[in-house]
CSV table of C-alpha atoms in Angstrom, one decimal:
chain,number,residue,atom,x,y,z
A,1,GLU,CA,12.1,86.9,8.9
A,2,GLU,CA,8.9,85.1,8.6
A,3,LEU,CA,10.6,82.1,6.9
A,4,LYS,CA,13.2,82.0,9.7
A,5,GLU,CA,10.4,81.9,12.3
A,6,VAL,CA,8.6,79.1,10.4
A,7,LYS,CA,11.9,77.1,10.1
A,8,GLU,CA,12.6,77.5,13.8
A,9,LYS,CA,9.1,76.5,14.8
A,10,TYR,CA,8.5,73.6,12.4
A,11,GLY,CA,12.1,72.7,11.4
A,12,ASP,CA,12.1,69.1,12.7
A,13,GLU,CA,13.4,66.2,10.7
A,14,ARG,CA,11.2,64.8,7.9
A,15,ARG,CA,9.0,62.0,9.3
A,16,THR,CA,8.2,60.3,5.9
A,17,GLU,CA,10.7,58.6,3.8
A,18,VAL,CA,11.1,59.1,0.0
A,19,VAL,CA,12.3,56.0,-1.7
A,20,LYS,CA,13.1,55.4,-5.4
A,21,ASN,CA,12.6,51.6,-5.3
A,22,TYR,CA,9.5,49.9,-3.9
A,23,GLU,CA,7.9,46.4,-3.9
A,24,GLU,CA,4.7,45.8,-5.8
A,25,PHE,CA,1.7,45.1,-3.7
A,26,SER,CA,-1.6,43.5,-4.5
A,27,LEU,CA,-5.2,44.2,-3.6
A,28,GLU,CA,-5.0,41.7,-0.8
A,29,ASP,CA,-2.4,43.9,0.9
A,30,MET,CA,-5.0,46.5,1.5
A,31,ILE,CA,-7.7,44.0,2.6
A,32,ALA,CA,-7.8,43.0,6.3
A,33,GLU,CA,-7.3,39.3,6.7
A,34,GLU,CA,-10.2,37.9,8.8
A,35,ASP,CA,-12.1,34.6,9.0
A,36,VAL,CA,-15.5,34.7,7.5
A,37,VAL,CA,-18.3,32.2,7.0
A,38,VAL,CA,-19.1,31.6,3.3
A,39,THR,CA,-22.5,30.0,2.5
A,40,ILE,CA,-23.7,28.8,-0.9
A,41,SER,CA,-27.4,27.9,-1.4
A,42,HIS,CA,-28.8,25.1,-3.4
A,43,SER,CA,-30.0,27.6,-6.0
A,44,GLY,CA,-26.5,29.1,-6.4
A,45,PHE,CA,-26.5,32.2,-4.2
A,46,ILE,CA,-23.3,33.0,-2.3
A,47,LYS,CA,-22.5,35.4,0.6
A,48,ARG,CA,-20.1,35.8,3.4
A,49,PHE,CA,-20.3,37.2,6.9
A,50,PRO,CA,-17.9,37.4,9.9
A,51,VAL,CA,-17.4,34.1,11.7
A,52,SER,CA,-18.0,35.9,15.1
A,53,GLY,CA,-21.6,36.3,14.1
A,54,TYR,CA,-22.4,32.6,13.6
A,55,ARG,CA,-23.6,30.2,16.3
A,56,LYS,CA,-23.8,26.5,16.7
A,57,GLN,CA,-26.6,24.6,14.9
A,58,GLY,CA,-29.2,22.8,16.9
A,59,ARG,CA,-29.6,19.0,16.8
A,60,GLY,CA,-32.5,17.0,15.4
A,61,GLY,CA,-34.2,17.0,12.0
A,62,LYS,CA,-37.5,18.3,11.0
A,63,GLY,CA,-39.7,18.2,7.9
A,64,VAL,CA,-41.4,21.0,6.1
A,65,THR,CA,-43.5,21.0,3.0
A,66,GLY,CA,-42.4,23.3,0.3
A,67,ALA,CA,-44.7,25.5,-1.7
A,68,GLY,CA,-43.9,23.6,-4.9
A,69,THR,CA,-41.9,26.6,-6.4
A,70,LYS,CA,-38.3,27.2,-7.2
A,71,ASN,CA,-38.2,29.8,-4.4
A,72,GLU,CA,-37.6,27.1,-1.9
A,73,ASP,CA,-33.9,27.3,-1.1
A,74,PHE,CA,-31.5,26.3,1.6
A,75,ILE,CA,-27.8,26.4,2.4
A,76,GLU,CA,-26.0,23.5,0.8
A,77,HIS,CA,-22.3,24.4,1.3
A,78,MET,CA,-20.8,26.2,4.3
A,79,PHE,CA,-17.1,26.7,5.2
A,80,VAL,CA,-14.9,29.1,7.1
A,81,ALA,CA,-12.1,30.7,5.2
A,82,SER,CA,-9.9,33.7,5.3
A,83,THR,CA,-10.7,36.7,3.1
A,84,HIS,CA,-7.3,35.9,1.4
A,85,HIS,CA,-8.4,32.3,0.5
A,86,TYR,CA,-9.9,31.0,-2.7
A,87,ILE,CA,-13.0,29.2,-3.8
A,88,LEU,CA,-12.7,26.9,-6.9
A,89,ILE,CA,-15.9,26.5,-8.9
A,90,PHE,CA,-16.3,23.6,-11.3
A,91,THR,CA,-18.9,23.2,-14.1
A,92,ASP,CA,-20.4,20.1,-15.8
A,93,ARG,CA,-18.4,21.0,-18.9
A,94,GLY,CA,-15.1,20.5,-17.1
A,95,LYS,CA,-14.2,24.2,-16.6
A,96,CYS,CA,-12.8,25.7,-13.4
A,97,TYR,CA,-13.3,29.2,-12.2
A,98,TRP,CA,-12.2,30.8,-8.9
A,99,LEU,CA,-13.2,33.6,-6.6
A,100,LYS,CA,-11.1,35.1,-3.9
A,101,VAL,CA,-13.1,35.0,-0.7
A,102,HIS,CA,-13.0,38.8,-0.3
A,103,GLU,CA,-14.7,39.1,-3.7
A,104,VAL,CA,-17.8,37.3,-2.3
A,105,PRO,CA,-20.4,39.9,-1.3
A,106,GLU,CA,-20.8,40.4,2.4
A,107,ALA,CA,-24.4,40.1,3.7
A,108,GLY,CA,-26.4,39.5,6.8
A,109,ARG,CA,-27.6,36.0,7.8
A,110,THR,CA,-31.1,36.5,6.4
A,111,ALA,CA,-29.9,38.1,3.1
A,112,ARG,CA,-30.0,35.9,0.0
A,113,GLY,CA,-26.6,36.8,-1.3
A,114,ARG,CA,-25.7,37.1,-4.9
A,115,ALA,CA,-26.0,34.6,-7.8
A,116,ILE,CA,-22.6,33.0,-8.4
A,117,GLN,CA,-23.2,33.2,-12.2
A,118,ASN,CA,-23.0,37.0,-11.9
A,119,LEU,CA,-19.5,36.8,-10.2
A,120,ILE,CA,-17.8,34.5,-12.8
A,121,GLN,CA,-17.6,34.6,-16.6
A,122,LYS,CA,-19.1,31.2,-17.4
A,123,ASP,CA,-21.2,30.3,-20.5
A,124,LYS,CA,-24.9,30.1,-20.0
A,125,GLU,CA,-24.9,26.5,-21.0
A,126,GLU,CA,-22.5,25.5,-18.2
A,127,ASN,CA,-24.0,24.3,-14.9
A,128,ILE,CA,-22.1,24.5,-11.6
A,129,THR,CA,-21.6,21.1,-10.1
A,130,ALA,CA,-18.9,21.5,-7.3
A,131,PHE,CA,-17.1,23.9,-5.0
A,132,VAL,CA,-13.7,23.5,-3.3
A,133,ALA,CA,-12.3,25.9,-0.8
A,134,VAL,CA,-8.5,26.1,-0.4
A,135,LYS,CA,-6.0,28.1,1.6
A,136,GLU,CA,-3.2,27.8,-0.9
A,137,PHE,CA,-2.4,25.9,-4.1
A,138,SER,CA,-0.2,23.2,-2.6
A,139,ASP,CA,1.6,20.3,-4.3
A,140,GLU,CA,0.6,18.1,-1.3
A,141,GLN,CA,-3.1,18.0,-2.1
A,142,ASN,CA,-5.0,16.8,-5.1
A,143,ILE,CA,-8.3,17.5,-7.0
A,144,ILE,CA,-10.3,14.3,-7.7
A,145,MET,CA,-13.0,14.5,-10.4
A,146,ALA,CA,-15.6,12.0,-11.4
A,147,THR,CA,-17.8,12.1,-14.6
A,148,LEU,CA,-21.2,10.7,-15.4
A,149,ARG,CA,-19.7,7.9,-17.6
A,150,GLY,CA,-17.3,6.6,-15.0
A,151,THR,CA,-14.1,8.5,-15.6
A,152,ILE,CA,-11.9,9.5,-12.7
A,153,LYS,CA,-9.1,12.0,-12.8
A,154,LYS,CA,-6.5,13.3,-10.3
A,155,THR,CA,-4.6,16.6,-10.7
A,156,ILE,CA,-2.3,18.3,-8.1
A,157,LEU,CA,-4.0,21.3,-6.6
A,158,SER,CA,-1.1,23.6,-7.6
A,159,ALA,CA,-2.2,23.3,-11.2
A,160,TYR,CA,-5.2,25.5,-10.4
A,161,GLY,CA,-3.2,28.4,-9.0
A,162,ASN,CA,-3.5,30.7,-12.0
A,163,VAL,CA,-7.1,30.7,-13.2
A,164,ARG,CA,-8.1,33.2,-15.8
A,165,LYS,CA,-11.2,35.4,-15.7
A,166,GLY,CA,-12.9,33.1,-18.3
A,167,GLY,CA,-11.9,30.0,-16.5
A,168,ILE,CA,-9.6,27.1,-17.4
A,169,ASN,CA,-10.0,23.5,-18.4
A,170,ALA,CA,-10.0,21.2,-15.4
A,171,ILE,CA,-10.8,18.0,-17.4
A,172,ASN,CA,-11.4,17.1,-21.0
A,173,ILE,CA,-15.0,16.1,-21.2
A,174,VAL,CA,-15.8,13.7,-24.1
A,175,LYS,CA,-19.1,13.7,-26.0
A,176,ASN,CA,-22.2,12.7,-23.9
A,177,ASP,CA,-20.3,12.9,-20.7
A,178,LYS,CA,-20.4,15.5,-17.8
A,179,LEU,CA,-18.4,16.3,-14.7
A,180,ILE,CA,-20.6,15.5,-11.8
A,181,SER,CA,-18.4,15.8,-8.7
A,182,VAL,CA,-15.1,17.2,-7.5
A,183,LYS,CA,-13.3,16.6,-4.1
A,184,LEU,CA,-10.1,17.7,-2.4
A,185,THR,CA,-7.8,14.9,-1.2
A,186,ASP,CA,-4.5,14.5,0.7
A,187,GLY,CA,-2.9,11.8,-1.5
A,188,ASN,CA,-3.9,8.9,0.7
A,189,ASN,CA,-7.7,8.9,0.7
A,190,ASP,CA,-10.0,6.1,-0.3
A,191,ILE,CA,-12.5,6.8,-3.1
A,192,VAL,CA,-16.0,5.4,-3.5
A,193,LEU,CA,-17.9,5.7,-6.8
A,194,GLY,CA,-21.7,4.9,-6.8
A,195,THR,CA,-23.8,4.1,-9.8
A,196,ARG,CA,-27.4,4.5,-10.7
A,197,ASN,CA,-27.9,0.7,-11.0
A,198,GLY,CA,-26.9,0.3,-7.3
A,199,TYR,CA,-23.2,-0.6,-7.6
A,200,ALA,CA,-20.2,0.9,-5.8
A,201,ILE,CA,-16.5,0.5,-6.1
A,202,ARG,CA,-13.9,1.5,-3.5
A,203,PHE,CA,-10.2,2.1,-4.3
A,204,ASN,CA,-7.3,4.2,-3.0
A,205,GLU,CA,-6.5,7.4,-4.8
A,206,LYS,CA,-2.9,6.2,-5.3
A,207,ASP,CA,-4.5,3.9,-8.0
A,208,VAL,CA,-5.1,7.0,-10.1
A,209,ARG,CA,-2.0,8.6,-11.4
A,210,PRO,CA,-1.7,12.4,-11.4
A,211,MET,CA,-2.5,14.0,-14.8
A,212,GLY,CA,-2.5,17.5,-16.3
A,213,ARG,CA,-5.5,19.7,-16.5
A,214,THR,CA,-6.3,19.0,-20.1
A,215,ALA,CA,-6.2,15.2,-19.7
A,216,THR,CA,-9.4,13.2,-19.9
A,217,GLY,CA,-8.7,10.8,-17.0
A,218,VAL,CA,-9.0,7.1,-16.6
A,219,ARG,CA,-11.7,4.5,-16.0
A,220,GLY,CA,-12.9,4.6,-12.4
A,221,VAL,CA,-15.7,2.1,-12.7
A,222,ARG,CA,-16.9,-0.2,-15.4
A,223,LEU,CA,-20.5,0.6,-16.1
A,224,GLY,CA,-23.2,-1.8,-17.2
A,225,LYS,CA,-25.8,-1.1,-19.8
A,226,ASP,CA,-27.7,2.2,-19.2
A,227,ASP,CA,-25.8,2.8,-16.0
A,228,ILE,CA,-24.2,6.1,-14.9
A,229,VAL,CA,-22.2,7.4,-11.9
A,230,VAL,CA,-24.3,9.3,-9.4
A,231,GLY,CA,-21.9,9.8,-6.5
A,232,LEU,CA,-18.2,10.4,-5.6
A,233,VAL,CA,-17.2,9.9,-2.0
A,234,VAL,CA,-13.8,10.7,-0.5
A,235,MET,CA,-13.5,9.0,2.9
A,236,LYS,CA,-12.1,11.4,5.5
A,237,ARG,CA,-14.1,10.8,8.6
A,238,GLN,CA,-15.1,7.7,10.6
A,239,ALA,CA,-18.3,7.8,8.7
A,240,THR,CA,-21.0,5.7,7.0
A,241,ILE,CA,-22.0,5.6,3.4
A,242,LEU,CA,-25.6,6.9,2.8
A,243,VAL,CA,-27.5,5.7,-0.3
A,244,VAL,CA,-31.0,6.9,-1.3
A,245,THR,CA,-33.1,5.7,-4.2
A,246,GLU,CA,-35.5,7.6,-6.4
A,247,LYS,CA,-38.6,6.0,-4.8
A,248,GLY,CA,-37.6,7.3,-1.3
A,249,TYR,CA,-35.7,4.3,0.2
A,250,GLY,CA,-32.4,4.7,1.9
A,251,LYS,CA,-29.9,3.2,4.3
A,252,ARG,CA,-26.5,3.7,5.7
A,253,SER,CA,-23.7,1.1,5.4
A,254,ASP,CA,-20.4,0.8,7.2
A,255,ILE,CA,-17.5,1.7,5.0
A,256,ASN,CA,-15.8,-1.6,5.9
A,257,ASP,CA,-18.6,-3.3,4.0
A,258,TYR,CA,-16.9,-2.0,0.8
A,259,ARG,CA,-13.7,-3.9,0.2
A,260,THR,CA,-10.8,-2.0,-1.3
A,261,THR,CA,-10.1,-3.1,-4.8
A,262,HIS,CA,-8.5,-1.5,-8.0
A,263,ARG,CA,-10.2,1.1,-10.1
A,264,GLY,CA,-11.9,0.1,-13.3
A,265,GLY,CA,-13.9,-2.8,-12.0
A,266,LYS,CA,-17.7,-3.2,-11.8
A,267,GLY,CA,-17.8,-2.9,-8.0
A,268,VAL,CA,-20.2,-4.5,-5.6
A,269,ILE,CA,-23.9,-4.1,-4.9
A,270,THR,CA,-24.5,-1.1,-2.5
A,271,VAL,CA,-28.3,-1.2,-2.8
A,272,LYS,CA,-30.7,-3.6,-4.4
A,273,THR,CA,-32.6,-1.6,-7.0
A,274,SER,CA,-36.0,-2.7,-8.2
A,275,ASP,CA,-39.2,-1.3,-9.6
A,276,ARG,CA,-40.4,-0.8,-6.0
A,277,VAL,CA,-37.4,1.2,-4.7
A,278,GLY,CA,-36.2,2.7,-7.9
A,279,LYS,CA,-32.7,3.5,-9.1
A,280,LEU,CA,-29.9,4.9,-6.9
A,281,ILE,CA,-30.0,8.6,-7.0
A,282,SER,CA,-27.5,9.7,-4.4
A,283,MET,CA,-24.5,8.4,-2.4
A,284,MET,CA,-22.6,10.4,0.2
A,285,GLU,CA,-20.4,10.2,3.3
A,286,VAL,CA,-22.4,11.0,6.5
A,287,VAL,CA,-22.1,10.9,10.3
A,288,ASP,CA,-24.9,11.0,12.9
A,289,GLY,CA,-24.8,14.8,13.3
A,290,ASP,CA,-25.4,15.5,9.6
A,291,GLU,CA,-28.8,16.5,8.2
A,292,LEU,CA,-30.4,15.9,4.8
A,293,VAL,CA,-32.8,17.9,2.6
A,294,ILE,CA,-34.7,15.8,0.1
A,295,ILE,CA,-36.5,17.5,-2.8
A,296,THR,CA,-39.1,15.7,-4.8
A,297,THR,CA,-40.3,16.3,-8.4
A,298,HIS,CA,-43.7,17.5,-7.0
A,299,GLY,CA,-42.0,20.2,-4.9
A,300,MET,CA,-42.0,18.5,-1.5
A,301,VAL,CA,-39.0,19.5,0.7
A,302,ILE,CA,-38.2,17.2,3.6
A,303,LYS,CA,-35.5,17.8,6.2
A,304,GLN,CA,-34.3,14.8,8.1
A,305,GLY,CA,-31.5,14.0,10.6
A,306,ILE,CA,-29.1,11.3,9.4
A,307,LYS,CA,-29.2,9.6,12.8
A,308,ASN,CA,-32.8,8.6,12.0
A,309,ILE,CA,-31.6,6.5,9.1
A,310,ARG,CA,-30.3,3.2,10.5
A,311,VAL,CA,-27.1,1.4,9.5
A,312,MET,CA,-27.9,-1.8,7.4
A,313,GLY,CA,-26.0,-4.4,5.4
A,314,ARG,CA,-24.7,-3.3,2.0
A,315,ASN,CA,-26.7,-5.9,0.0
A,316,THR,CA,-30.2,-4.8,1.1
A,317,GLN,CA,-32.9,-2.5,-0.2
A,318,GLY,CA,-33.0,-0.1,2.7
A,319,VAL,CA,-36.0,1.4,4.5
A,320,ARG,CA,-38.4,4.1,3.5
A,321,VAL,CA,-36.8,7.5,4.1
A,322,ILE,CA,-39.7,9.6,2.7
A,323,ARG,CA,-43.2,8.6,1.8
A,324,LEU,CA,-44.0,9.7,-1.7
A,325,ASN,CA,-47.2,9.9,-3.8
A,326,GLU,CA,-47.4,7.3,-6.5
A,327,SER,CA,-46.4,9.7,-9.3
A,328,ASP,CA,-43.8,11.5,-7.3
A,329,SER,CA,-40.0,10.7,-7.1
A,330,ILE,CA,-36.9,12.2,-5.6
A,331,ALA,CA,-35.3,15.0,-7.7
A,332,ASP,CA,-32.3,15.9,-5.5
A,333,ILE,CA,-30.7,15.3,-2.2
A,334,ALA,CA,-28.1,17.4,-0.3
A,335,LYS,CA,-26.4,17.6,3.1
A,336,VAL,CA,-27.6,20.9,4.5
A,337,VAL,CA,-26.6,23.5,7.1
A,338,ARG,CA,-29.6,23.9,9.4
A,339,ASP,CA,-31.5,27.1,9.8
A,340,GLU,CA,-30.4,29.4,12.6
A,341,GLU,CA,-33.9,29.2,14.0
A,342,ASP,CA,-33.0,25.8,15.3
A,343,ASN,CA,-29.8,27.0,16.9
A,344,ASP,CA,-28.7,26.5,20.5
A,345,SER,CA,-27.8,30.1,21.0
A,346,ASN,CA,-25.6,29.4,24.1
A,347,ASN,CA,-22.9,27.7,22.1
A,348,GLU,CA,-20.5,29.2,19.7
A,349,VAL,CA,-19.8,27.3,16.5
A,350,VAL,CA,-16.5,25.5,15.9
A,351,LEU,CA,-15.8,25.2,12.2
A,352,ASN,CA,-12.8,24.0,10.2
A,353,VAL,CA,-11.4,24.5,6.7
A,354,GLU,CA,-10.1,21.6,4.8
């Protein structure tokens, strides 16, 4: 009698479905897809936080003097990506690792984040040199790589769609060479390589045939004695080319000052190097709204707006960007995301993913 009462009271049709066959699902199927801001610091710390919590950066550069310690850090890379997107991480030994964005630790704006080397299984001897954020591994985009000794290599992006935990080979690095820079291209971009002795060569990426991941690449620039490559630029914006020397001199030049030629040549003078201005240490694509951080060997940290560096002819020495002590020189330069303390809090940020 009790069973009949229960059946009459609760005897509705089954609301769940029992199936024998089911489709496999991945971890991403259980993770909400949302846009996040990913930041990577100069010292290699990474974190993510919701894009809704980020506001527009303020304008205008300012300088600060560092304490002369390695604790001075700043955000060097920032991009917006979905939690289902990927970050490709390249090392100087030509290896590629990737992280899914949802694997990046979530942290507040003032938090330091986590060291990238603790998130990937790289060798201690490897140094991270580049990051590329991608939505998907498309055949329509390419990875362009440049090495210290002037080699250039192009591989279709889809070749990196199945990276193992221990990484994969992105380029074969020969003895005494290093991978120094990696960029994403669309198949039609112009490339500029800059060298330590002040030369630059511009050519279209179609001049570099696609190769497999294990290939060495081809000659991008013919280097003179004791010369090395210090910069790879992929032209994507209506921008200028910034060059900075080790003695603190710099300038911007119009991209049209660099005629398009074929890869493998010596290039043209991009800055007149001398004992007074030193060797070329950095080359990058910039626009007026960008900002630089310059770090010296004595621990000085200077932040400066790009718009304060004037556009000059290619075959000149440039002007003093930072005043250095006699024994000091520039150690590193980076484009930087400005501190939120400088923000205009009334404006929401507008960010794009390549």
